[in-house]
PDB file of C-alpha atoms in Angstrom:
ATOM      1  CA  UNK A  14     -18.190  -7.920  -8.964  1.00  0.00           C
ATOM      2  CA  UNK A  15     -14.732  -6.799  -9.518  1.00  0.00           C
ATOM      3  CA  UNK A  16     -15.064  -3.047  -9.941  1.00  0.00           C
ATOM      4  CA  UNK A  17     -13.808  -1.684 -13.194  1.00  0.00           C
ATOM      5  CA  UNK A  18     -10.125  -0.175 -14.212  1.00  0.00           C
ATOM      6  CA  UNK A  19     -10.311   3.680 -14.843  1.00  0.00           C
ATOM      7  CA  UNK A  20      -9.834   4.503 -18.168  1.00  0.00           C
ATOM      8  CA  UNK A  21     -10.002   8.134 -18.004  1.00  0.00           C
ATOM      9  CA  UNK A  22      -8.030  10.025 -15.281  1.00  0.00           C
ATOM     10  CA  UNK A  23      -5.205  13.093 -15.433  1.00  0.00           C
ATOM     11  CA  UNK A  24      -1.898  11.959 -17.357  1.00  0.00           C
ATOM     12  CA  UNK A  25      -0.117  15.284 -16.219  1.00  0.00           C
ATOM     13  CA  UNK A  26      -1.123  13.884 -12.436  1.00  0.00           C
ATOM     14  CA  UNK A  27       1.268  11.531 -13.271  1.00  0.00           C
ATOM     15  CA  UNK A  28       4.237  13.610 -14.996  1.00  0.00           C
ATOM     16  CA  UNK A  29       3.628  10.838 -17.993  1.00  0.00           C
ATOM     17  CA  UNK A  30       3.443  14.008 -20.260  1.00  0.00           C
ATOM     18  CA  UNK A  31       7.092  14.605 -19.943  1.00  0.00           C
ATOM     19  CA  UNK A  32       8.117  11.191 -21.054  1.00  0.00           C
ATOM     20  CA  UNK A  33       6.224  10.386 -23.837  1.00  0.00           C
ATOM     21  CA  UNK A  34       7.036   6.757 -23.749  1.00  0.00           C
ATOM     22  CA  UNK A  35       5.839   6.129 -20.201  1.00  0.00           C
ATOM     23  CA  UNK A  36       2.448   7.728 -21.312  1.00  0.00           C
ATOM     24  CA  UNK A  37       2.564   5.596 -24.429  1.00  0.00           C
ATOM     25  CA  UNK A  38       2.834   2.685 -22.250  1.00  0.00           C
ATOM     26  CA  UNK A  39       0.082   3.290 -20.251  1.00  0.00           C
ATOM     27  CA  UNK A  40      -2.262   4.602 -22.763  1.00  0.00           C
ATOM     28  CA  UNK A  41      -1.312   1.292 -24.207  1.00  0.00           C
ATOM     29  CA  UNK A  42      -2.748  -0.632 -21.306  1.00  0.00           C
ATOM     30  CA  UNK A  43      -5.478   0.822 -20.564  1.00  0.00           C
ATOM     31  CA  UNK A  44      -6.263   0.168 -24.599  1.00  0.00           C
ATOM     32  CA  UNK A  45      -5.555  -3.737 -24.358  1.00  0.00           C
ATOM     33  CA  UNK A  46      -7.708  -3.757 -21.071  1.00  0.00           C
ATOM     34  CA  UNK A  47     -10.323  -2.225 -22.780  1.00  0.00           C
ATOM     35  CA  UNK A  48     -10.302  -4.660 -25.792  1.00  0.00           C
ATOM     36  CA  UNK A  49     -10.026  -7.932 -22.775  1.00  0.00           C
ATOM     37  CA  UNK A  50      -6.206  -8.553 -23.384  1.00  0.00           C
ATOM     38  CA  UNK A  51      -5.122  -8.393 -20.219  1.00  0.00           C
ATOM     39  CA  UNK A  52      -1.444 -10.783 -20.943  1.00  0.00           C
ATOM     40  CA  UNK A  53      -1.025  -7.021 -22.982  1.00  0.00           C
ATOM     41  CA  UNK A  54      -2.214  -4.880 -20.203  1.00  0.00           C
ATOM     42  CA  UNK A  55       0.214  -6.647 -17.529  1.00  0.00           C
ATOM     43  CA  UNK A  56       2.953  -6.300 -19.500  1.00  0.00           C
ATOM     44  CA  UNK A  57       2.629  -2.365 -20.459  1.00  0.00           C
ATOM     45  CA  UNK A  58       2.263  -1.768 -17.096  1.00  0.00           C
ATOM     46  CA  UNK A  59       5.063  -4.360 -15.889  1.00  0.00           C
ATOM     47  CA  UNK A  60       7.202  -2.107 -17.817  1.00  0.00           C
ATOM     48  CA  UNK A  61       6.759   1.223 -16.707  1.00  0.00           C
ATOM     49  CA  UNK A  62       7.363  -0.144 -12.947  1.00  0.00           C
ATOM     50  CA  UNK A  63      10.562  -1.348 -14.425  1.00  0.00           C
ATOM     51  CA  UNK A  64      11.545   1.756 -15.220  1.00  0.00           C
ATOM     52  CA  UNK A  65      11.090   3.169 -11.969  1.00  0.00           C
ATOM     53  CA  UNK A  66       7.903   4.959 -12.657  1.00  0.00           C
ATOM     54  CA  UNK A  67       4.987   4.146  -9.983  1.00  0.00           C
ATOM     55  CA  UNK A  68       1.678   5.570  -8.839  1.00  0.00           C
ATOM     56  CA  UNK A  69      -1.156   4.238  -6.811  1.00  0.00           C
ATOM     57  CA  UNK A  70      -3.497   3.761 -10.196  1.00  0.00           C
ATOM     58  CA  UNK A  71      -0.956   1.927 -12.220  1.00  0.00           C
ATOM     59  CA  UNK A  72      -0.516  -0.418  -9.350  1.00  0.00           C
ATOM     60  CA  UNK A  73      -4.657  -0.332  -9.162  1.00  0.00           C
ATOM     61  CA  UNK A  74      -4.978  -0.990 -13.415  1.00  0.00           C
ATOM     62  CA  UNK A  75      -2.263  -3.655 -13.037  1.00  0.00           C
ATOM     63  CA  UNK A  76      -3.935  -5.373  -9.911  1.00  0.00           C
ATOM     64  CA  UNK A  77      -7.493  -5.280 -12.068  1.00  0.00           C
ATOM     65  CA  UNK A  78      -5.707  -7.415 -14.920  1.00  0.00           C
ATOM     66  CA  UNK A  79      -4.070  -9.730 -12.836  1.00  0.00           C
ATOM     67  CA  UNK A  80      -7.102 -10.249 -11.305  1.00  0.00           C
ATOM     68  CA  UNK A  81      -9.139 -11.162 -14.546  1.00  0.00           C
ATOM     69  CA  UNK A  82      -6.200 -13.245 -15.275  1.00  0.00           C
ATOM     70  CA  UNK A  83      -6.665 -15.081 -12.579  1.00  0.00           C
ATOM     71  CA  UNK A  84      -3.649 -14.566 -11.231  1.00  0.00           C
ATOM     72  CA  UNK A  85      -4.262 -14.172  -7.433  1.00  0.00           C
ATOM     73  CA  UNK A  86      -0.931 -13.455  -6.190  1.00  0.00           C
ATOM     74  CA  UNK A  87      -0.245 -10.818  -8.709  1.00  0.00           C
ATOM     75  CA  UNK A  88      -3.758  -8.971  -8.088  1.00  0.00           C
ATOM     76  CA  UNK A  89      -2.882  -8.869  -4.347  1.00  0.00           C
ATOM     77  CA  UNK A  90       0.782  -7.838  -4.607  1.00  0.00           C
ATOM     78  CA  UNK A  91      -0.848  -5.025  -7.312  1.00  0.00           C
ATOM     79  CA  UNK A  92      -3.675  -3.874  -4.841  1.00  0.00           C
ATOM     80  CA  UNK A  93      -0.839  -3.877  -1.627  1.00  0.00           C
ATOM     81  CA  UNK A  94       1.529  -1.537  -3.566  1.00  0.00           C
ATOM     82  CA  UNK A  95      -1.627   0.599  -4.668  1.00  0.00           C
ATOM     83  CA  UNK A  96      -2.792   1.105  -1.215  1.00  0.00           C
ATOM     84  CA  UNK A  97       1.119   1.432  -0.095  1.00  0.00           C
ATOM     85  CA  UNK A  98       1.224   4.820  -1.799  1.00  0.00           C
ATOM     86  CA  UNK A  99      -2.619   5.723  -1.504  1.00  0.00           C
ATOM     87  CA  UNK A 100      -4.511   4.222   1.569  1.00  0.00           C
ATOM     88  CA  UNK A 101      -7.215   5.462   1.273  1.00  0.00           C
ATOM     89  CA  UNK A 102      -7.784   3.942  -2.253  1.00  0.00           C
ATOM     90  CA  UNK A 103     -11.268   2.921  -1.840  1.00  0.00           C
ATOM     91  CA  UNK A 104     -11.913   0.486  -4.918  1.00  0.00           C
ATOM     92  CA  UNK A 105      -8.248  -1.320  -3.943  1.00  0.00           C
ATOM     93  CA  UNK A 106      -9.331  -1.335  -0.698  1.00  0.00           C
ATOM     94  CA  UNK A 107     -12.653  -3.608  -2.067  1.00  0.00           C
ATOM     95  CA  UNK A 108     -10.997  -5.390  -4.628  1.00  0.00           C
ATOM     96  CA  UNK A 109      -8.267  -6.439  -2.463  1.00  0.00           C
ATOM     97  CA  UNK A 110     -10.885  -8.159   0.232  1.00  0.00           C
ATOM     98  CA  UNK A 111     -12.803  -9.198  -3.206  1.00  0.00           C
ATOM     99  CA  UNK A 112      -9.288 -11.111  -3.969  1.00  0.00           C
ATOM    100  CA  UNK A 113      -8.342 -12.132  -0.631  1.00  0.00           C
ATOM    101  CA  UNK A 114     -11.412 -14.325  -0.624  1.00  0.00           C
ATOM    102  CA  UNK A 115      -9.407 -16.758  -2.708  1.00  0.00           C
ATOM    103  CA  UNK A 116      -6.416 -17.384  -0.402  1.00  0.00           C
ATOM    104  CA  UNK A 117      -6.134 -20.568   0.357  1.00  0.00           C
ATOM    105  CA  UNK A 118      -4.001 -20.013   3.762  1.00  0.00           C
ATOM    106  CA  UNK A 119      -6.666 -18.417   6.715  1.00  0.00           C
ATOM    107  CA  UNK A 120      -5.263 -17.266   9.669  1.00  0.00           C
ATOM    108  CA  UNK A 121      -7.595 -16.147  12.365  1.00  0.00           C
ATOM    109  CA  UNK A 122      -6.296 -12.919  14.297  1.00  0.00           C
ATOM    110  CA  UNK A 123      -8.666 -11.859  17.076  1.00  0.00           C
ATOM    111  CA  UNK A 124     -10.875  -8.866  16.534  1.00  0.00           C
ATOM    112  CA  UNK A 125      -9.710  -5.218  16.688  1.00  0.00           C
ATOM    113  CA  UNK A 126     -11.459  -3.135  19.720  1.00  0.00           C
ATOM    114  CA  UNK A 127     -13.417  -0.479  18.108  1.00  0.00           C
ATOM    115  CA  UNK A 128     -10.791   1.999  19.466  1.00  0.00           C
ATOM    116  CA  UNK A 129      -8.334   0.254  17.450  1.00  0.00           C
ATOM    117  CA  UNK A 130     -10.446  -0.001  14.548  1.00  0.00           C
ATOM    118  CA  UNK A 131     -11.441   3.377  13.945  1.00  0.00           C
ATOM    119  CA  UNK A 132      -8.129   4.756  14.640  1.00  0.00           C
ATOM    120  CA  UNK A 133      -6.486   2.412  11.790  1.00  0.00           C
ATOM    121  CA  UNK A 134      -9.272   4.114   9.800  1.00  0.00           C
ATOM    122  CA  UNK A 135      -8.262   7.289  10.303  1.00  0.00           C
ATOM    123  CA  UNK A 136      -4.339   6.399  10.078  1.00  0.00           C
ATOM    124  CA  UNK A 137      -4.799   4.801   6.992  1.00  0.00           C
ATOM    125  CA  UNK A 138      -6.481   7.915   5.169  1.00  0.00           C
ATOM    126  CA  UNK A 139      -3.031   9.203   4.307  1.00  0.00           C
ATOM    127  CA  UNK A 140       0.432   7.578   3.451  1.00  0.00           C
ATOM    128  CA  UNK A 141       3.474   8.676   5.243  1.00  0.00           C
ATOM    129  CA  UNK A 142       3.812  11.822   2.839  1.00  0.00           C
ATOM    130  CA  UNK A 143       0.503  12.845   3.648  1.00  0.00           C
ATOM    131  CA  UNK A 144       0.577  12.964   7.471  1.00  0.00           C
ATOM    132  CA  UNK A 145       4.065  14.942   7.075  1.00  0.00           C
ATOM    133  CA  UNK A 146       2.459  17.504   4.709  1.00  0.00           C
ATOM    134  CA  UNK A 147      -1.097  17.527   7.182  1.00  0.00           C
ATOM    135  CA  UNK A 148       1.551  18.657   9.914  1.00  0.00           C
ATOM    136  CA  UNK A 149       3.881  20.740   8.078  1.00  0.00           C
ATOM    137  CA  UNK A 150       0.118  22.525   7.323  1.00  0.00           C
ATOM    138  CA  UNK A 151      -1.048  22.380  10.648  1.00  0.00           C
ATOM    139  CA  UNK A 152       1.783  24.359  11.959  1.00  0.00           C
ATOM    140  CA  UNK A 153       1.981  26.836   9.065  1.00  0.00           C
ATOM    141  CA  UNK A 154      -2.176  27.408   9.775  1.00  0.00           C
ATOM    142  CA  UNK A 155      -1.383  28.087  13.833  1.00  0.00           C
ATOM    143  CA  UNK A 156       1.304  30.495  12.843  1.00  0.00           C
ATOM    144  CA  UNK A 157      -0.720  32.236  10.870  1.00  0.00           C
ATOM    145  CA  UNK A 158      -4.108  32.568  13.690  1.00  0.00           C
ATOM    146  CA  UNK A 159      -0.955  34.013  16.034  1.00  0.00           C
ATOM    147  CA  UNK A 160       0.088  36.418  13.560  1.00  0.00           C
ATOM    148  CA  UNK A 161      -3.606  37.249  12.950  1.00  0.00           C
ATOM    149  CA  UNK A 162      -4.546  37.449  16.572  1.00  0.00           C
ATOM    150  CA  UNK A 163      -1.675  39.252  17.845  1.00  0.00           C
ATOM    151  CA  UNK A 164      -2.027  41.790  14.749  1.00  0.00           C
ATOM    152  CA  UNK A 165      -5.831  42.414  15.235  1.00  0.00           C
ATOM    153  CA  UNK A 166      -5.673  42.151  19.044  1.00  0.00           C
ATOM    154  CA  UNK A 167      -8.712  39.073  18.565  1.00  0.00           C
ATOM    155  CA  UNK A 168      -8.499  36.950  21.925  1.00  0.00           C
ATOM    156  CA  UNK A 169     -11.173  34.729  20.844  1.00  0.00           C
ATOM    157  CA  UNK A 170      -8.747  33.128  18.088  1.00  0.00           C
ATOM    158  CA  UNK A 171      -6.884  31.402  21.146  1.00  0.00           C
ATOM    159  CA  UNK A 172      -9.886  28.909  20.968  1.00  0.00           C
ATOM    160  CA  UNK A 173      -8.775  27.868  17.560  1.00  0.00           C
ATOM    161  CA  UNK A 174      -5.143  28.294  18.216  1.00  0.00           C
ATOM    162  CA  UNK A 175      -5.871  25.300  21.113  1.00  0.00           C
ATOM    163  CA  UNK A 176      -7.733  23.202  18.962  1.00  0.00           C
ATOM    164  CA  UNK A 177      -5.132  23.438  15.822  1.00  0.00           C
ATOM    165  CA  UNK A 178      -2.305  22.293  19.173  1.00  0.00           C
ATOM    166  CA  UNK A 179      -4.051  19.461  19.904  1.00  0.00           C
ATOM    167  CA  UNK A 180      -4.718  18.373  16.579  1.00  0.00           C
ATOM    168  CA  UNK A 181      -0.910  19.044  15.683  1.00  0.00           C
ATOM    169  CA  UNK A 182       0.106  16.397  18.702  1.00  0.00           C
ATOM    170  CA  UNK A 183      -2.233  13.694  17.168  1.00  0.00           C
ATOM    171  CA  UNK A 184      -1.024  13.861  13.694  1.00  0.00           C
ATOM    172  CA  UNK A 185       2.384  13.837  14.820  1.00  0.00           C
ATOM    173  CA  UNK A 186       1.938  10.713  17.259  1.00  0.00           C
ATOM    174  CA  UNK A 187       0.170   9.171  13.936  1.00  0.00           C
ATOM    175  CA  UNK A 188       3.504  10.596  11.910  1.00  0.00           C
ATOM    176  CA  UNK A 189       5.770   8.798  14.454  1.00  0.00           C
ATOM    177  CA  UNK A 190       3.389   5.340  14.286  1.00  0.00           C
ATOM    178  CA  UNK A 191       3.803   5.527  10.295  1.00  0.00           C
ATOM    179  CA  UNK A 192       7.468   6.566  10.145  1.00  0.00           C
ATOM    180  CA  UNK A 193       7.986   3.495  12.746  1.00  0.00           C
ATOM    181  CA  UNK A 194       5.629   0.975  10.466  1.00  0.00           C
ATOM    182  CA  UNK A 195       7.675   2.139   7.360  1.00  0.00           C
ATOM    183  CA  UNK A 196      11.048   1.278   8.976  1.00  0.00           C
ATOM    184  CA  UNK A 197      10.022  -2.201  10.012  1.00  0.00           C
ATOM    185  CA  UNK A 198      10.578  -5.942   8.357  1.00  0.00           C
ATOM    186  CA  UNK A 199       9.184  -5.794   4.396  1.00  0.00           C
ATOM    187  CA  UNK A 200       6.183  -7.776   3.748  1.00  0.00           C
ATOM    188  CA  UNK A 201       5.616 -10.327   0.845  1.00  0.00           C
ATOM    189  CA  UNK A 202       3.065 -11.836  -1.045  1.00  0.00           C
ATOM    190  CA  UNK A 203       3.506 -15.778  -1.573  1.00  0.00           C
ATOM    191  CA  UNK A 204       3.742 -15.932  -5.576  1.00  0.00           C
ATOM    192  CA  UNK A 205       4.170 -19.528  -6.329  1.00  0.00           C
ATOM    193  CA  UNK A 206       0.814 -21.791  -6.122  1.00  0.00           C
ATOM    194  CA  UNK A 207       2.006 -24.040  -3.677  1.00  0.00           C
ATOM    195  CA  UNK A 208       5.088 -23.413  -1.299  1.00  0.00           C
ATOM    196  CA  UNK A 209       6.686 -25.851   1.451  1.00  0.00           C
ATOM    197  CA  UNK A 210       8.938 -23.700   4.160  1.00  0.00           C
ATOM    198  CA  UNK A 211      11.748 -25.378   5.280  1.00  0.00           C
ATOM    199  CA  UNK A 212      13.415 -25.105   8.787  1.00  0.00           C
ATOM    200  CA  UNK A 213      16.698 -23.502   7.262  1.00  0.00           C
ATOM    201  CA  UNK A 214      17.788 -22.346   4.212  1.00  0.00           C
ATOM    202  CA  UNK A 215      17.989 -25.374   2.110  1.00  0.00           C
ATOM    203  CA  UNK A 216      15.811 -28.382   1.056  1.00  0.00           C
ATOM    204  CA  UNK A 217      17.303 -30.825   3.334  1.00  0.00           C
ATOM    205  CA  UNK A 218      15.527 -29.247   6.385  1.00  0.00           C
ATOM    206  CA  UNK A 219      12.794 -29.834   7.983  1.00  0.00           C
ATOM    207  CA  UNK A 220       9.564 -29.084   6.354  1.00  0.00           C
ATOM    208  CA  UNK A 221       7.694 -26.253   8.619  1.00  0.00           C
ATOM    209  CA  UNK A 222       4.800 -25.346   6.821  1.00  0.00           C
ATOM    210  CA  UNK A 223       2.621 -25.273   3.314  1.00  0.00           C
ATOM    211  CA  UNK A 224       1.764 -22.042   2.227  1.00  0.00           C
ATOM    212  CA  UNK A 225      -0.593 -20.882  -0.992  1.00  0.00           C
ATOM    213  CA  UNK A 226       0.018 -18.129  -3.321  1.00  0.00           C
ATOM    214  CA  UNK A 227      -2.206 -14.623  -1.729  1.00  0.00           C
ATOM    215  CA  UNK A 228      -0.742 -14.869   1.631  1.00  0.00           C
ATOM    216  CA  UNK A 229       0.786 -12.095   2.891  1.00  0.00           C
ATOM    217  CA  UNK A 230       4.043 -12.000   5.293  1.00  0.00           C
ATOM    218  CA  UNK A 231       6.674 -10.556   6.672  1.00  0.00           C
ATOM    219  CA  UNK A 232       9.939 -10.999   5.364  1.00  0.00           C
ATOM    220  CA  UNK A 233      12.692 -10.989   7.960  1.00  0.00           C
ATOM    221  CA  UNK A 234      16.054 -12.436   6.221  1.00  0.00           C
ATOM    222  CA  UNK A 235      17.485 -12.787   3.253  1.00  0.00           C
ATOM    223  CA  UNK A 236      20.486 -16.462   2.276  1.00  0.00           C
ATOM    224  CA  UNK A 237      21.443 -16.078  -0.703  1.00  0.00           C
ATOM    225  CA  UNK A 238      18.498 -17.773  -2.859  1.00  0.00           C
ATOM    226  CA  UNK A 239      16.611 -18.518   0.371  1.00  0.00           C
ATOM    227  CA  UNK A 240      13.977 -15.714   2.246  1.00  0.00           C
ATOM    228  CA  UNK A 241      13.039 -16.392   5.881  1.00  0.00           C
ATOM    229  CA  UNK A 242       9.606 -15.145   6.687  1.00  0.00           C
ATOM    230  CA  UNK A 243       7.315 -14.987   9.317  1.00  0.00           C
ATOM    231  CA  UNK A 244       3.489 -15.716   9.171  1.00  0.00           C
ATOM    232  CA  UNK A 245       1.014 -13.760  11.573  1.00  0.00           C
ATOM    233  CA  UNK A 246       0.449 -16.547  13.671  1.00  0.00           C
ATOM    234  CA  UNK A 247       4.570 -16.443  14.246  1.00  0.00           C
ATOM    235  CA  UNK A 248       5.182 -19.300  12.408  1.00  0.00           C
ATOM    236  CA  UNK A 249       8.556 -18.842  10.668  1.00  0.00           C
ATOM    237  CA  UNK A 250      10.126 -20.387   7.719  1.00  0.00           C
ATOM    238  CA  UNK A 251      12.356 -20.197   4.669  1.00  0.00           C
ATOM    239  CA  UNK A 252      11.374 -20.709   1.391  1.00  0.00           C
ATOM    240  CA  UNK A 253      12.873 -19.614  -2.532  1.00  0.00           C
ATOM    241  CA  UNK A 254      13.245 -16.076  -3.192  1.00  0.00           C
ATOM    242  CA  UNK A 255      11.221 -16.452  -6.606  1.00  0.00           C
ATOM    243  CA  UNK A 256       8.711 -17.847  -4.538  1.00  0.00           C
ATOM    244  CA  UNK A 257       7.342 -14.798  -3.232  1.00  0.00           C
ATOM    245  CA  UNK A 258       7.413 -10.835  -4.572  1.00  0.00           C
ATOM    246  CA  UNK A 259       8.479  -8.344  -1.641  1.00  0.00           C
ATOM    247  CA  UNK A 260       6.029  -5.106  -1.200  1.00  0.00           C
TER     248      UNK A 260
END
């Protein structure tokens, strides 16, 4: 069952208090989820992200009333950004496999070694941000066991000191991975029900491929009205640009 929005949390988390309207807004939303009118809820929170105000539980709220909307597409693109800007987002992380059930389009990747797996767990516990600010603490916390050592004359603090080194050149080889992922193509989510991809920018083409609103992909060129993406498998294809909503 689709786990429910949070209706109380910290506004001043947010900064909300020092534009009132943004907090109206939201209070607003969470209100109209709370009574079922979710059409309401999706647009309160539609229009703080127009007015360039984001954070990983408006994207969460907003991906909750798409979803009781039924609207797929929009749940998934909600629950993408949410985990986007917190990873470790545990009920997006649920509620996006919960919506991902009803894509149409399965592609079959083979399985992660367990290697793999459980360092994508431990990657994903922190956005980019994060990792930086881990780092920028991990150094600050060595440079403070030298100062200590070297001031007391404790030896035994070199242990520590070793350990903190280590842990500094993981966390930056997972900063470089993240910085690299960041700067890569833009993913999409398919928004239109039904989509036919087209061998070049224009419906007189060749028809590549049917794809279903959910499906997530890579976006690697923009034609004017036209976007050419590229599925997992590598299938690639162009389709309208109001046919899909970039991450």
């Amino acid at each position: 069952m689709l786990k429910q929005v949070v209706i109380i949390f910290s506004i001043i988390s947010f900064g909300f208090s020092i534009h009132p309207q943004i907090e109206k807004q939201y209070n607003a939303g969470l209100e109209a989820y709370s009574d079922g009118n979710y059409q309401l809820t999706v647009q309160e929170f539609e229009a703080i992200l127009k007015q360039d105000w984001e954070s990983s539980e408006i994207y969460y709220n907003l991906g909750n009333a798409y979803y009781r909307q039924k609207n797929i597409a929009g749940s998934i693109w909600a629950y993408e950004k949410c985990l986007l800007l917190n990873p470790s987002h545990a009920d997006a992380q649920f509620n996006l496999s919960l919506a991902n059930l009803n894509v149409v389009d399965k592609i079959d990747l083979p399985e992660l070694p367990n290697y793999l797996k459980w360092y994508e767990t431990v990657r994903n516990y922190f956005n980019i941000q994060g990792w930086i600010q881990f780092f920028v603490f991990s150094i600050l916390l060595l440079s403070l066991l030298i100062a200590i050592r070297k001031i007391l004359r404790q030896n035994w603090l070199r242990n520590f000191e070793n350990l903190i080194v280590i842990e500094l050149i993981i966390v930056f080889l997972i900063c470089i991975h993240s910085i690299f992922e960041s700067q890569s193509n833009p993913k999409g989510i398919i928004y239109s029900p039904v989509v036919i991809a087209y061998s070049e920018p224009n419906e007189y083409s060749s028809k590549i491929v049917e794809v279903h609103e959910g499906l997530k992909v890579e976006i690697l060129d923009f034609n004017g009205d036209w976007v050419n993406f590229e599925l997992l498998d590598g299938t690639v294809g162009w389709i309208l640009n109001n046919q899909i909503r970039k991450l």
